[in-house]
């Protein structure tokens, strides 16, 4: 493993842990398969490439500077080869946060409760 890959895997591992702890402010984009988190001088983007008949679903993480220039990227296959096997889970957790899925589910549960209360 190259030293820069090792450091990038360390970033991925820490980002994943903070995402699981729900302290990373993932943001949605116009593309439903792309989520990003902004840091002081850099933005990390995570994109899902949908499965095709010849390729499985995959993910790509990109780090860009404030000018928007991509300075590093890693796909889920390379991440897995370097010991980070949770790119898929990271993406789905980022999406859950970015679209406030928990809030949406709470609203739906409340609406469902209101429906059953009205039938009593």
Tab-separated table of C-alpha atoms in Angstrom:
chain	number	residue	atom	x	y	z
A	1	UNK	CA	0.000	0.000	0.000
A	2	UNK	CA	1.302	3.422	-0.944
A	3	UNK	CA	1.731	5.909	1.956
A	4	UNK	CA	-0.898	8.252	0.479
A	5	UNK	CA	-3.351	5.331	0.179
A	6	UNK	CA	-2.718	4.417	3.812
A	7	UNK	CA	-3.440	7.984	4.901
A	8	UNK	CA	-6.554	8.130	2.719
A	9	UNK	CA	-7.827	4.886	4.254
A	10	UNK	CA	-7.236	6.461	7.675
A	11	UNK	CA	-9.345	9.453	6.574
A	12	UNK	CA	-12.062	7.089	5.299
A	13	UNK	CA	-12.042	5.118	8.549
A	14	UNK	CA	-12.366	8.252	10.679
A	15	UNK	CA	-15.007	9.744	8.379
A	16	UNK	CA	-16.975	6.506	8.619
A	17	UNK	CA	-16.754	6.470	12.432
A	18	UNK	CA	-17.908	10.107	12.646
A	19	UNK	CA	-20.694	9.415	10.150
A	20	UNK	CA	-21.859	6.437	12.216
A	21	UNK	CA	-21.860	8.740	15.263
A	22	UNK	CA	-24.044	11.152	13.229
A	23	UNK	CA	-21.696	14.115	13.672
A	24	UNK	CA	-20.769	14.628	10.005
A	25	UNK	CA	-22.953	17.157	8.159
A	26	UNK	CA	-23.443	15.350	4.859
A	27	UNK	CA	-25.267	17.486	2.308
A	28	UNK	CA	-27.420	16.368	-0.627
A	29	UNK	CA	-26.830	17.482	-4.199
A	30	UNK	CA	-28.993	17.693	-7.289
A	31	UNK	CA	-27.737	14.202	-8.116
A	32	UNK	CA	-29.479	11.657	-5.867
A	33	UNK	CA	-26.334	9.511	-5.963
A	34	UNK	CA	-23.939	12.200	-4.707
A	35	UNK	CA	-23.432	13.514	-1.184
A	36	UNK	CA	-20.748	15.802	0.163
A	37	UNK	CA	-19.328	17.140	3.382
A	38	UNK	CA	-17.482	20.452	3.533
A	39	UNK	CA	-14.484	20.964	5.768
A	40	UNK	CA	-12.591	24.225	6.262
A	41	UNK	CA	-10.437	23.909	3.138
A	42	UNK	CA	-11.686	20.742	1.438
A	43	UNK	CA	-14.839	18.968	0.351
A	44	UNK	CA	-15.277	15.222	0.391
A	45	UNK	CA	-17.804	13.857	-2.069
A	46	UNK	CA	-19.156	10.339	-2.184
A	47	UNK	CA	-20.902	9.117	-5.303
A	48	UNK	CA	-22.664	5.844	-6.079
A	49	UNK	CA	-22.324	4.338	-9.535
A	50	UNK	CA	-25.372	2.187	-10.184
A	51	UNK	CA	-25.004	-1.445	-11.130
A	52	UNK	CA	-25.066	-2.342	-14.803
A	53	UNK	CA	-25.325	-5.760	-16.439
A	54	UNK	CA	-21.521	-5.925	-16.508
A	55	UNK	CA	-20.543	-4.020	-13.325
A	56	UNK	CA	-21.684	-4.213	-9.719
A	57	UNK	CA	-22.730	-1.114	-7.797
A	58	UNK	CA	-19.628	0.839	-6.784
A	59	UNK	CA	-18.681	4.024	-4.958
A	60	UNK	CA	-16.119	6.742	-5.457
A	61	UNK	CA	-14.811	9.156	-2.856
A	62	UNK	CA	-13.273	12.424	-4.026
A	63	UNK	CA	-11.411	15.121	-2.110
A	64	UNK	CA	-11.414	18.583	-3.697
A	65	UNK	CA	-9.852	21.840	-2.549
A	66	UNK	CA	-11.704	25.143	-2.165
A	67	UNK	CA	-11.131	25.887	-5.857
A	68	UNK	CA	-12.977	22.680	-6.753
A	69	UNK	CA	-9.855	20.950	-8.016
A	70	UNK	CA	-9.835	17.228	-7.267
A	71	UNK	CA	-6.719	16.413	-5.303
A	72	UNK	CA	-7.395	12.745	-4.526
A	73	UNK	CA	-9.950	10.056	-5.157
A	74	UNK	CA	-10.473	6.416	-4.312
A	75	UNK	CA	-13.029	3.937	-5.569
A	76	UNK	CA	-14.631	1.266	-3.409
A	77	UNK	CA	-12.578	-1.494	-5.027
A	78	UNK	CA	-9.271	0.220	-4.231
A	79	UNK	CA	-10.514	1.083	-0.741
A	80	UNK	CA	-11.439	-2.566	-0.157
A	81	UNK	CA	-8.038	-3.706	-1.446
A	82	UNK	CA	-6.461	-1.349	1.098
A	83	UNK	CA	-8.521	-2.539	4.061
A	84	UNK	CA	-11.577	-0.239	4.027
A	85	UNK	CA	-14.580	-2.444	3.294
A	86	UNK	CA	-17.399	-0.112	4.376
A	87	UNK	CA	-17.729	2.305	1.428
A	88	UNK	CA	-21.266	1.116	0.696
A	89	UNK	CA	-22.378	1.564	4.306
A	90	UNK	CA	-20.679	4.974	4.420
A	91	UNK	CA	-22.657	6.054	1.345
A	92	UNK	CA	-26.007	4.871	2.710
A	93	UNK	CA	-25.358	6.493	6.101
A	94	UNK	CA	-24.349	9.753	4.364
A	95	UNK	CA	-27.545	9.635	2.328
A	96	UNK	CA	-29.662	8.909	5.404
A	97	UNK	CA	-28.221	11.999	7.117
A	98	UNK	CA	-28.304	14.272	4.061
A	99	UNK	CA	-31.958	13.625	3.291
A	100	UNK	CA	-32.982	13.455	6.990
A	101	UNK	CA	-34.476	10.013	6.565
A	102	UNK	CA	-34.987	9.656	10.321
A	103	UNK	CA	-37.074	12.838	10.366
A	104	UNK	CA	-39.108	11.637	7.404
A	105	UNK	CA	-39.768	8.288	9.074
A	106	UNK	CA	-40.780	10.048	12.306
A	107	UNK	CA	-43.241	12.208	10.335
A	108	UNK	CA	-44.699	9.159	8.592
A	109	UNK	CA	-45.049	7.304	11.903
A	110	UNK	CA	-46.853	10.314	13.382
A	111	UNK	CA	-49.166	10.458	10.370
A	112	UNK	CA	-49.867	6.736	10.720
A	113	UNK	CA	-50.591	7.184	14.433
A	114	UNK	CA	-52.954	10.063	13.610
A	115	UNK	CA	-54.772	7.818	11.116
A	116	UNK	CA	-55.315	5.080	13.665
A	117	UNK	CA	-56.350	7.608	16.331
A	118	UNK	CA	-58.983	8.983	13.987
A	119	UNK	CA	-60.471	5.508	13.477
A	120	UNK	CA	-60.943	4.823	17.213
